[in-house]
Amino acid sequence: MKIGITGGIGSGKSTVTDYIIKRGYQVFDADKIAHEIEEPGGGVLLKLASVFGPEILAEDGSLDRKTMAAVVFSDDKKRKILNDITHREIHAIITEGLSHPETDPVFTDVPLLFESGFNKELDRVWLVTASEETRVKRVVARDGGTPEEVRARIRSQMSDEEKEKMADAVISNDCALEELYEKVDRLLDEANGKINK
Ligand code: ADP
């Protein structure tokens, strides 16, 4: 069974994913893969260099993030091309990984799961949610920034109500960590057929 984990910024998606890894399950992490493909020899770099020019590569052959950011800065068309190329590569790597799973269920952690349509490739989606107030507080504590900035980022994303309509399970994380882990344990038991829904 292929299960996607998603959730907006500050919902606790990474916390849930870390716990699932700790429970011994294989997780393909879209953010981690996004970083890996920017390393020297990363599959997508040649493509990016051919589209945007060799100056987007650093001397060691990795992606020169600063130059790349400058190239797409205030150019939405170029930014879209960059996103299309990298997202396609990330999805290809996840799809390949999910087709040779080492555990059952196998998981993937994708921030913009519904927005990208990747949910269609999965058997189930678990959505992590928390109230806006909780998310703002946690993100400010984690990353710094002002509550207004975090609120603006939250509101620029698809709303939890929209996502809940498409999710198979909602893990609400306005609770203590212990309770969060219990909710995940229960879903894992369900997925393993230990208890009926
Ligand atoms: P996301 O990956 O969705 O952006 P994180 O999992 O990184 O969110 O959680 C945001 C912050 O809140 C992190 O610092 C995390 O440790 C903390 N956090 C997450 N869930 C809880 C919880 N139930 N209780 C207390 N702190 C939490």
Tab-separated table of N, CA, C and O in Angstrom, residues 74-183:
chain	number	residue	atom	x	y	z
A	74	SER	N	11.590	37.352	-10.458
A	74	SER	CA	10.661	38.221	-11.200
A	74	SER	C	10.442	37.801	-12.649
A	74	SER	O	10.099	38.615	-13.499
A	75	ASP	N	10.682	36.514	-12.957
A	75	ASP	CA	10.343	35.989	-14.281
A	75	ASP	C	9.504	34.726	-14.084
A	75	ASP	O	10.032	33.617	-13.953
A	76	ASP	N	8.183	34.915	-14.049
A	76	ASP	CA	7.292	33.801	-13.722
A	76	ASP	C	7.379	32.666	-14.725
A	76	ASP	O	7.211	31.506	-14.378
A	77	LYS	N	7.627	33.011	-15.975
A	77	LYS	CA	7.697	31.983	-17.012
A	77	LYS	C	8.885	31.059	-16.758
A	77	LYS	O	8.755	29.842	-16.815
A	78	LYS	N	10.026	31.693	-16.465
A	78	LYS	CA	11.231	30.894	-16.175
A	78	LYS	C	11.062	30.095	-14.898
A	78	LYS	O	11.486	28.948	-14.793
A	79	ARG	N	10.419	30.707	-13.906
A	79	ARG	CA	10.202	29.992	-12.643
A	79	ARG	C	9.335	28.755	-12.874
A	79	ARG	O	9.565	27.690	-12.320
A	80	LYS	N	8.344	28.907	-13.738
A	80	LYS	CA	7.460	27.781	-14.024
A	80	LYS	C	8.234	26.654	-14.720
A	80	LYS	O	8.048	25.485	-14.411
A	81	ILE	N	9.110	27.045	-15.648
A	81	ILE	CA	9.919	26.034	-16.338
A	81	ILE	C	10.800	25.293	-15.333
A	81	ILE	O	10.869	24.063	-15.321
A	82	LEU	N	11.443	26.065	-14.438
A	82	LEU	CA	12.288	25.457	-13.399
A	82	LEU	C	11.476	24.484	-12.549
A	82	LEU	O	11.896	23.340	-12.319
A	83	ASN	N	10.307	24.950	-12.102
A	83	ASN	CA	9.477	24.093	-11.254
A	83	ASN	C	9.011	22.844	-11.992
A	83	ASN	O	9.009	21.752	-11.433
A	84	ASP	N	8.627	23.015	-13.250
A	84	ASP	CA	8.167	21.859	-14.028
A	84	ASP	C	9.272	20.804	-14.135
A	84	ASP	O	9.025	19.616	-13.940
A	85	ILE	N	10.481	21.271	-14.447
A	85	ILE	CA	11.600	20.332	-14.629
A	85	ILE	C	11.915	19.616	-13.314
A	85	ILE	O	12.020	18.383	-13.273
A	86	THR	N	12.032	20.392	-12.231
A	86	THR	CA	12.412	19.752	-10.961
A	86	THR	C	11.280	18.877	-10.409
A	86	THR	O	11.532	17.765	-9.958
A	87	HIS	N	10.042	19.354	-10.511
A	87	HIS	CA	8.934	18.546	-9.981
A	87	HIS	C	8.797	17.230	-10.733
A	87	HIS	O	8.546	16.187	-10.142
A	88	ARG	N	8.974	17.305	-12.048
A	88	ARG	CA	8.872	16.071	-12.838
A	88	ARG	C	9.936	15.063	-12.386
A	88	ARG	O	9.662	13.886	-12.234
A	89	GLU	N	11.154	15.574	-12.165
A	89	GLU	CA	12.256	14.702	-11.742
A	89	GLU	C	11.972	14.109	-10.354
A	89	GLU	O	12.154	12.912	-10.134
A	90	ILE	N	11.512	14.949	-9.445
A	90	ILE	CA	11.231	14.470	-8.077
A	90	ILE	C	10.136	13.394	-8.126
A	90	ILE	O	10.252	12.330	-7.513
A	91	HIS	N	9.094	13.650	-8.904
A	91	HIS	CA	8.006	12.670	-9.000
A	91	HIS	C	8.480	11.374	-9.620
A	91	HIS	O	8.077	10.291	-9.197
A	92	ALA	N	9.362	11.479	-10.622
A	92	ALA	CA	9.869	10.264	-11.268
A	92	ALA	C	10.657	9.428	-10.255
A	92	ALA	O	10.513	8.199	-10.206
A	93	ILE	N	11.464	10.101	-9.436
A	93	ILE	CA	12.270	9.379	-8.439
A	93	ILE	C	11.357	8.725	-7.396
A	93	ILE	O	11.536	7.566	-7.022
A	94	ILE	N	10.333	9.452	-6.958
A	94	ILE	CA	9.411	8.884	-5.960
A	94	ILE	C	8.625	7.707	-6.563
A	94	ILE	O	8.490	6.649	-5.943
A	95	THR	N	8.135	7.895	-7.780
A	95	THR	CA	7.360	6.828	-8.434
A	95	THR	C	8.196	5.554	-8.554
A	95	THR	O	7.724	4.454	-8.265
A	96	GLU	N	9.441	5.733	-8.965
A	96	GLU	CA	10.352	4.592	-9.097
A	96	GLU	C	10.557	3.924	-7.726
A	96	GLU	O	10.475	2.706	-7.603
A	97	GLY	N	10.807	4.736	-6.698
A	97	GLY	CA	11.024	4.186	-5.360
A	97	GLY	C	9.810	3.447	-4.837
A	97	GLY	O	9.918	2.344	-4.296
A	98	LEU	N	8.641	4.034	-5.048
A	98	LEU	CA	7.410	3.415	-4.548
A	98	LEU	C	7.101	2.102	-5.251
A	98	LEU	O	6.393	1.257	-4.723
A	99	SER	N	7.623	1.946	-6.462
A	99	SER	CA	7.331	0.710	-7.193
A	99	SER	C	8.257	-0.432	-6.750
A	99	SER	O	8.077	-1.576	-7.171
A	100	HIS	N	9.271	-0.119	-5.947
A	100	HIS	CA	10.122	-1.166	-5.359
A	100	HIS	C	10.175	-0.967	-3.845
A	100	HIS	O	11.245	-0.700	-3.289
A	101	PRO	N	9.031	-1.090	-3.177
A	101	PRO	CA	8.996	-0.751	-1.745
A	101	PRO	C	9.744	-1.761	-0.885
A	101	PRO	O	9.760	-2.950	-1.200
A	102	GLU	N	10.349	-1.252	0.180
A	102	GLU	CA	11.029	-2.131	1.138
A	102	GLU	C	10.144	-2.430	2.325
A	102	GLU	O	10.444	-3.310	3.118
A	103	THR	N	9.067	-1.646	2.494
A	103	THR	CA	8.121	-1.945	3.574
A	103	THR	C	6.703	-1.840	3.004
A	103	THR	O	6.486	-1.246	1.960
A	104	ASP	N	5.765	-2.440	3.714
A	104	ASP	CA	4.360	-2.314	3.344
A	104	ASP	C	3.576	-1.967	4.612
A	104	ASP	O	3.571	-2.769	5.539
A	105	PRO	N	2.945	-0.804	4.691
A	105	PRO	CA	2.899	0.221	3.654
A	105	PRO	C	4.246	0.933	3.451
A	105	PRO	O	5.121	0.873	4.300
A	106	VAL	N	4.330	1.603	2.302
A	106	VAL	CA	5.467	2.469	2.011
A	106	VAL	C	4.902	3.887	1.919
A	106	VAL	O	3.738	4.062	1.541
A	107	PHE	N	5.715	4.871	2.305
A	107	PHE	CA	5.196	6.248	2.412
A	107	PHE	C	5.943	7.229	1.521
A	107	PHE	O	7.102	7.008	1.187
A	108	THR	N	5.247	8.304	1.183
A	108	THR	CA	5.932	9.445	0.596
A	108	THR	C	5.402	10.716	1.228
A	108	THR	O	4.208	10.828	1.504
A	109	ASP	N	6.332	11.626	1.466
A	109	ASP	CA	6.028	12.883	2.151
A	109	ASP	C	6.147	13.980	1.111
A	109	ASP	O	7.234	14.298	0.662
A	110	VAL	N	5.009	14.521	0.686
A	110	VAL	CA	5.005	15.504	-0.403
A	110	VAL	C	4.229	16.744	0.054
A	110	VAL	O	3.032	16.658	0.318
A	111	PRO	N	4.907	17.901	0.153
A	111	PRO	CA	4.224	19.095	0.650
A	111	PRO	C	2.993	19.484	-0.190
A	111	PRO	O	1.927	19.705	0.349
A	112	LEU	N	3.166	19.558	-1.518
A	112	LEU	CA	2.045	20.006	-2.362
A	112	LEU	C	1.426	18.814	-3.085
A	112	LEU	O	1.337	18.777	-4.313
A	113	LEU	N	0.997	17.857	-2.289
A	113	LEU	CA	0.537	16.584	-2.858
A	113	LEU	C	-0.695	16.746	-3.746
A	113	LEU	O	-0.714	16.296	-4.890
A	114	PHE	N	-1.717	17.402	-3.234
A	114	PHE	CA	-2.955	17.559	-4.012
A	114	PHE	C	-2.746	18.553	-5.151
A	114	PHE	O	-3.239	18.348	-6.263
A	115	GLU	N	-2.007	19.627	-4.864
A	115	GLU	CA	-1.773	20.666	-5.870
A	115	GLU	C	-1.066	20.081	-7.090
A	115	GLU	O	-1.302	20.510	-8.225
A	116	SER	N	-0.164	19.107	-6.840
A	116	SER	CA	0.618	18.540	-7.937
A	116	SER	C	-0.097	17.380	-8.627
A	116	SER	O	0.326	16.918	-9.674
A	117	GLY	N	-1.182	16.893	-8.015
A	117	GLY	CA	-1.913	15.760	-8.596
A	117	GLY	C	-1.264	14.414	-8.309
A	117	GLY	O	-1.729	13.373	-8.776
A	118	PHE	N	-0.195	14.428	-7.509
A	118	PHE	CA	0.521	13.170	-7.238
A	118	PHE	C	-0.328	12.201	-6.406
A	118	PHE	O	-0.079	11.005	-6.390
A	119	ASN	N	-1.348	12.738	-5.728
A	119	ASN	CA	-2.228	11.874	-4.935
A	119	ASN	C	-2.860	10.761	-5.771
A	119	ASN	O	-3.177	9.700	-5.268
A	120	LYS	N	-2.985	11.009	-7.078
A	120	LYS	CA	-3.603	9.992	-7.949
A	120	LYS	C	-2.759	8.733	-8.057
A	120	LYS	O	-3.246	7.674	-8.442
A	121	GLU	N	-1.469	8.848	-7.748
A	121	GLU	CA	-0.586	7.682	-7.847
A	121	GLU	C	-0.524	6.890	-6.548
A	121	GLU	O	0.218	5.930	-6.441
A	122	LEU	N	-1.304	7.316	-5.557
A	122	LEU	CA	-1.207	6.707	-4.230
A	122	LEU	C	-2.503	6.000	-3.859
A	122	LEU	O	-3.571	6.310	-4.391
A	123	ASP	N	-2.391	5.032	-2.935
A	123	ASP	CA	-3.587	4.313	-2.493
A	123	ASP	C	-4.344	5.083	-1.430
A	123	ASP	O	-5.565	4.989	-1.333
A	124	ARG	N	-3.595	5.808	-0.600
A	124	ARG	CA	-4.201	6.561	0.493
A	124	ARG	C	-3.442	7.860	0.699
A	124	ARG	O	-2.250	7.925	0.434
A	125	VAL	N	-4.148	8.864	1.232
A	125	VAL	CA	-3.475	10.098	1.641
A	125	VAL	C	-3.847	10.409	3.084
A	125	VAL	O	-5.027	10.389	3.448
A	126	TRP	N	-2.822	10.635	3.894
A	126	TRP	CA	-3.025	11.082	5.271
A	126	TRP	C	-2.662	12.562	5.325
A	126	TRP	O	-1.560	12.956	4.932
A	127	LEU	N	-3.605	13.358	5.811
A	127	LEU	CA	-3.411	14.805	5.888
A	127	LEU	C	-3.187	15.224	7.339
A	127	LEU	O	-3.983	14.878	8.210
A	128	VAL	N	-2.104	15.952	7.576
A	128	VAL	CA	-1.843	16.486	8.914
A	128	VAL	C	-2.373	17.916	8.959
A	128	VAL	O	-2.082	18.719	8.072
A	129	THR	N	-3.184	18.214	9.972
A	129	THR	CA	-3.760	19.560	10.084
A	129	THR	C	-3.526	20.118	11.492
A	129	THR	O	-3.302	19.360	12.447
A	130	ALA	N	-3.587	21.438	11.574
A	130	ALA	CA	-3.610	22.115	12.878
A	130	ALA	C	-4.251	23.474	12.640
A	130	ALA	O	-4.262	23.966	11.502
A	131	SER	N	-4.759	24.073	13.680
A	131	SER	CA	-5.404	25.379	13.524
A	131	SER	C	-4.353	26.408	13.093
A	131	SER	O	-3.151	26.229	13.322
A	132	GLU	N	-4.835	27.479	12.479
A	132	GLU	CA	-3.908	28.518	12.004
A	132	GLU	C	-3.069	29.060	13.166
A	132	GLU	O	-1.859	29.266	13.027
A	133	GLU	N	-3.711	29.260	14.312
A	133	GLU	CA	-2.980	29.813	15.463
A	133	GLU	C	-1.834	28.899	15.875
A	133	GLU	O	-0.724	29.349	16.136
A	134	THR	N	-2.123	27.603	15.940
A	134	THR	CA	-1.082	26.639	16.320
A	134	THR	C	0.048	26.650	15.289
A	134	THR	O	1.231	26.673	15.642
A	135	ARG	N	-0.319	26.673	14.031
A	135	ARG	CA	0.698	26.627	12.973
A	135	ARG	C	1.580	27.860	13.010
A	135	ARG	O	2.807	27.762	12.885
A	136	VAL	N	0.946	29.028	13.187
A	136	VAL	CA	1.713	30.279	13.237
A	136	VAL	C	2.707	30.221	14.400
A	136	VAL	O	3.892	30.507	14.240
A	137	LYS	N	2.219	29.817	15.558
A	137	LYS	CA	3.083	29.763	16.742
A	137	LYS	C	4.270	28.827	16.509
A	137	LYS	O	5.411	29.153	16.809
A	138	ARG	N	4.005	27.668	15.949
A	138	ARG	CA	5.070	26.675	15.766
A	138	ARG	C	6.077	27.110	14.709
A	138	ARG	O	7.279	26.890	14.868
A	139	VAL	N	5.588	27.729	13.638
A	139	VAL	CA	6.517	28.137	12.575
A	139	VAL	C	7.381	29.310	13.034
A	139	VAL	O	8.586	29.339	12.765
A	140	VAL	N	6.778	30.250	13.751
A	140	VAL	CA	7.572	31.381	14.273
A	140	VAL	C	8.654	30.837	15.214
A	140	VAL	O	9.816	31.254	15.146
A	141	ALA	N	8.292	29.879	16.071
A	141	ALA	CA	9.281	29.300	17.000
A	141	ALA	C	10.361	28.536	16.238
A	141	ALA	O	11.527	28.558	16.609
A	142	ARG	N	9.979	27.865	15.147
A	142	ARG	CA	10.936	27.036	14.400
A	142	ARG	C	11.824	27.861	13.481
A	142	ARG	O	13.029	27.681	13.443
A	143	ASP	N	11.214	28.779	12.700
A	143	ASP	CA	11.950	29.466	11.629
A	143	ASP	C	12.202	30.940	11.902
A	143	ASP	O	12.925	31.589	11.145
A	144	GLY	N	11.577	31.494	12.928
A	144	GLY	CA	11.630	32.944	13.114
A	144	GLY	C	10.625	33.605	12.179
A	144	GLY	O	9.731	32.947	11.671
A	145	GLY	N	10.780	34.877	11.932
A	145	GLY	CA	9.811	35.593	11.096
A	145	GLY	C	8.668	36.094	11.952
A	145	GLY	O	8.584	35.792	13.148
A	146	THR	N	7.789	36.875	11.329
A	146	THR	CA	6.675	37.443	12.088
A	146	THR	C	5.423	36.589	11.884
A	146	THR	O	5.299	35.907	10.860
A	147	PRO	N	4.484	36.659	12.826
A	147	PRO	CA	3.220	35.928	12.668
A	147	PRO	C	2.515	36.312	11.361
A	147	PRO	O	1.927	35.435	10.709
A	148	GLU	N	2.611	37.593	10.974
A	148	GLU	CA	1.935	38.047	9.741
A	148	GLU	C	2.512	37.347	8.515
A	148	GLU	O	1.776	36.928	7.624
A	149	GLU	N	3.850	37.230	8.487
A	149	GLU	CA	4.495	36.552	7.348
A	149	GLU	C	4.037	35.097	7.249
A	149	GLU	O	3.728	34.590	6.174
A	150	VAL	N	3.998	34.436	8.408
A	150	VAL	CA	3.612	33.020	8.409
A	150	VAL	C	2.146	32.886	7.988
A	150	VAL	O	1.795	32.023	7.180
A	151	ARG	N	1.319	33.781	8.514
A	151	ARG	CA	-0.108	33.753	8.166
A	151	ARG	C	-0.296	33.921	6.653
A	151	ARG	O	-1.099	33.233	6.036
A	152	ALA	N	0.470	34.833	6.072
A	152	ALA	CA	0.368	35.062	4.625
A	152	ALA	C	0.768	33.813	3.853
A	152	ALA	O	0.139	33.453	2.857
A	153	ARG	N	1.807	33.115	4.333
A	153	ARG	CA	2.228	31.874	3.652
A	153	ARG	C	1.153	30.805	3.763
A	153	ARG	O	0.844	30.105	2.806
A	154	ILE	N	0.566	30.705	4.957
A	154	ILE	CA	-0.498	29.706	5.162
A	154	ILE	C	-1.666	29.999	4.214
A	154	ILE	O	-2.195	29.096	3.563
A	155	ARG	N	-2.027	31.275	4.119
A	155	ARG	CA	-3.207	31.631	3.307
A	155	ARG	C	-2.942	31.532	1.821
A	155	ARG	O	-3.887	31.491	1.031
A	156	SER	N	-1.662	31.515	1.418
A	156	SER	CA	-1.349	31.365	-0.012
A	156	SER	C	-1.454	29.894	-0.439
A	156	SER	O	-1.442	29.581	-1.623
A	157	GLN	N	-1.542	28.979	0.543
A	157	GLN	CA	-1.628	27.551	0.210
A	157	GLN	C	-3.093	27.104	0.145
A	157	GLN	O	-3.977	27.799	0.624
A	158	MET	N	-3.330	25.939	-0.437
A	158	MET	CA	-4.681	25.374	-0.472
A	158	MET	C	-5.176	25.199	0.969
A	158	MET	O	-4.402	24.815	1.844
A	159	SER	N	-6.450	25.503	1.212
A	159	SER	CA	-6.939	25.458	2.598
A	159	SER	C	-7.092	24.013	3.074
A	159	SER	O	-7.257	23.090	2.280
A	160	ASP	N	-7.038	23.853	4.392
A	160	ASP	CA	-7.220	22.520	4.963
A	160	ASP	C	-8.586	21.944	4.616
A	160	ASP	O	-8.719	20.740	4.404
A	161	GLU	N	-9.618	22.813	4.548
A	161	GLU	CA	-10.966	22.305	4.203
A	161	GLU	C	-10.967	21.657	2.816
A	161	GLU	O	-11.559	20.599	2.635
A	162	GLU	N	-10.296	22.300	1.877
A	162	GLU	CA	-10.187	21.746	0.521
A	162	GLU	C	-9.473	20.399	0.563
A	162	GLU	O	-9.900	19.430	-0.062
A	163	LYS	N	-8.368	20.379	1.312
A	163	LYS	CA	-7.550	19.157	1.354
A	163	LYS	C	-8.288	18.020	2.048
A	163	LYS	O	-8.165	16.865	1.662
A	164	GLU	N	-9.054	18.376	3.100
A	164	GLU	CA	-9.747	17.331	3.863
A	164	GLU	C	-10.722	16.550	2.989
A	164	GLU	O	-10.943	15.365	3.190
A	165	LYS	N	-11.305	17.244	2.004
A	165	LYS	CA	-12.245	16.564	1.107
A	165	LYS	C	-11.564	15.451	0.320
A	165	LYS	O	-12.200	14.500	-0.108
A	166	MET	N	-10.270	15.596	0.098
A	166	MET	CA	-9.553	14.631	-0.747
A	166	MET	C	-8.733	13.623	0.054
A	166	MET	O	-8.188	12.683	-0.516
A	167	ALA	N	-8.642	13.834	1.368
A	167	ALA	CA	-7.793	12.960	2.183
A	167	ALA	C	-8.562	11.729	2.653
A	167	ALA	O	-9.774	11.773	2.815
A	168	ASP	N	-7.851	10.633	2.866
A	168	ASP	CA	-8.476	9.425	3.398
A	168	ASP	C	-8.465	9.428	4.918
A	168	ASP	O	-9.302	8.786	5.547
A	169	ALA	N	-7.487	10.124	5.493
A	169	ALA	CA	-7.439	10.246	6.952
A	169	ALA	C	-6.898	11.621	7.298
A	169	ALA	O	-6.032	12.142	6.599
A	170	VAL	N	-7.455	12.201	8.356
A	170	VAL	CA	-6.989	13.512	8.814
A	170	VAL	C	-6.373	13.322	10.197
A	170	VAL	O	-6.998	12.757	11.090
A	171	ILE	N	-5.127	13.745	10.338
A	171	ILE	CA	-4.434	13.658	11.626
A	171	ILE	C	-4.391	15.065	12.194
A	171	ILE	O	-3.619	15.909	11.731
A	172	SER	N	-5.266	15.350	13.162
A	172	SER	CA	-5.277	16.723	13.666
A	172	SER	C	-4.243	16.844	14.777
A	172	SER	O	-4.177	16.033	15.693
A	173	ASN	N	-3.425	17.863	14.625
A	173	ASN	CA	-2.246	18.008	15.482
A	173	ASN	C	-2.300	19.281	16.326
A	173	ASN	O	-1.351	20.043	16.394
A	174	ASP	N	-3.461	19.496	16.946
A	174	ASP	CA	-3.545	20.574	17.935
A	174	ASP	C	-3.349	19.995	19.330
A	174	ASP	O	-3.852	20.529	20.316
A	175	CYS	N	-2.654	18.883	19.376
A	175	CYS	CA	-2.541	18.141	20.629
A	175	CYS	C	-1.069	17.991	21.010
A	175	CYS	O	-0.191	18.448	20.283
A	176	ALA	N	-0.838	17.329	22.133
A	176	ALA	CA	0.537	17.059	22.554
A	176	ALA	C	1.142	16.001	21.631
A	176	ALA	O	0.419	15.241	20.986
A	177	LEU	N	2.475	15.968	21.583
A	177	LEU	CA	3.163	15.016	20.703
A	177	LEU	C	2.749	13.576	20.979
A	177	LEU	O	2.535	12.790	20.051
A	178	GLU	N	2.633	13.263	22.269
A	178	GLU	CA	2.276	11.897	22.644
A	178	GLU	C	0.967	11.456	21.983
A	178	GLU	O	0.850	10.344	21.480
A	179	GLU	N	-0.008	12.382	22.027
A	179	GLU	CA	-1.318	12.080	21.436
A	179	GLU	C	-1.215	11.973	19.913
A	179	GLU	O	-1.861	11.129	19.287
A	180	LEU	N	-0.378	12.840	19.328
A	180	LEU	CA	-0.153	12.773	17.876
A	180	LEU	C	0.376	11.389	17.493
A	180	LEU	O	-0.115	10.757	16.551
A	181	TYR	N	1.372	10.923	18.247
A	181	TYR	CA	1.970	9.622	17.930
A	181	TYR	C	0.950	8.494	18.090
A	181	TYR	O	0.953	7.527	17.325
A	182	GLU	N	0.061	8.628	19.079
A	182	GLU	CA	-0.981	7.607	19.254
A	182	GLU	C	-1.906	7.566	18.039
A	182	GLU	O	-2.325	6.498	17.589
A	183	LYS	N	-2.228	8.753	17.504
A	183	LYS	CA	-3.085	8.808	16.307
A	183	LYS	C	-2.405	8.127	15.130
A	183	LYS	O	-3.033	7.406	14.353
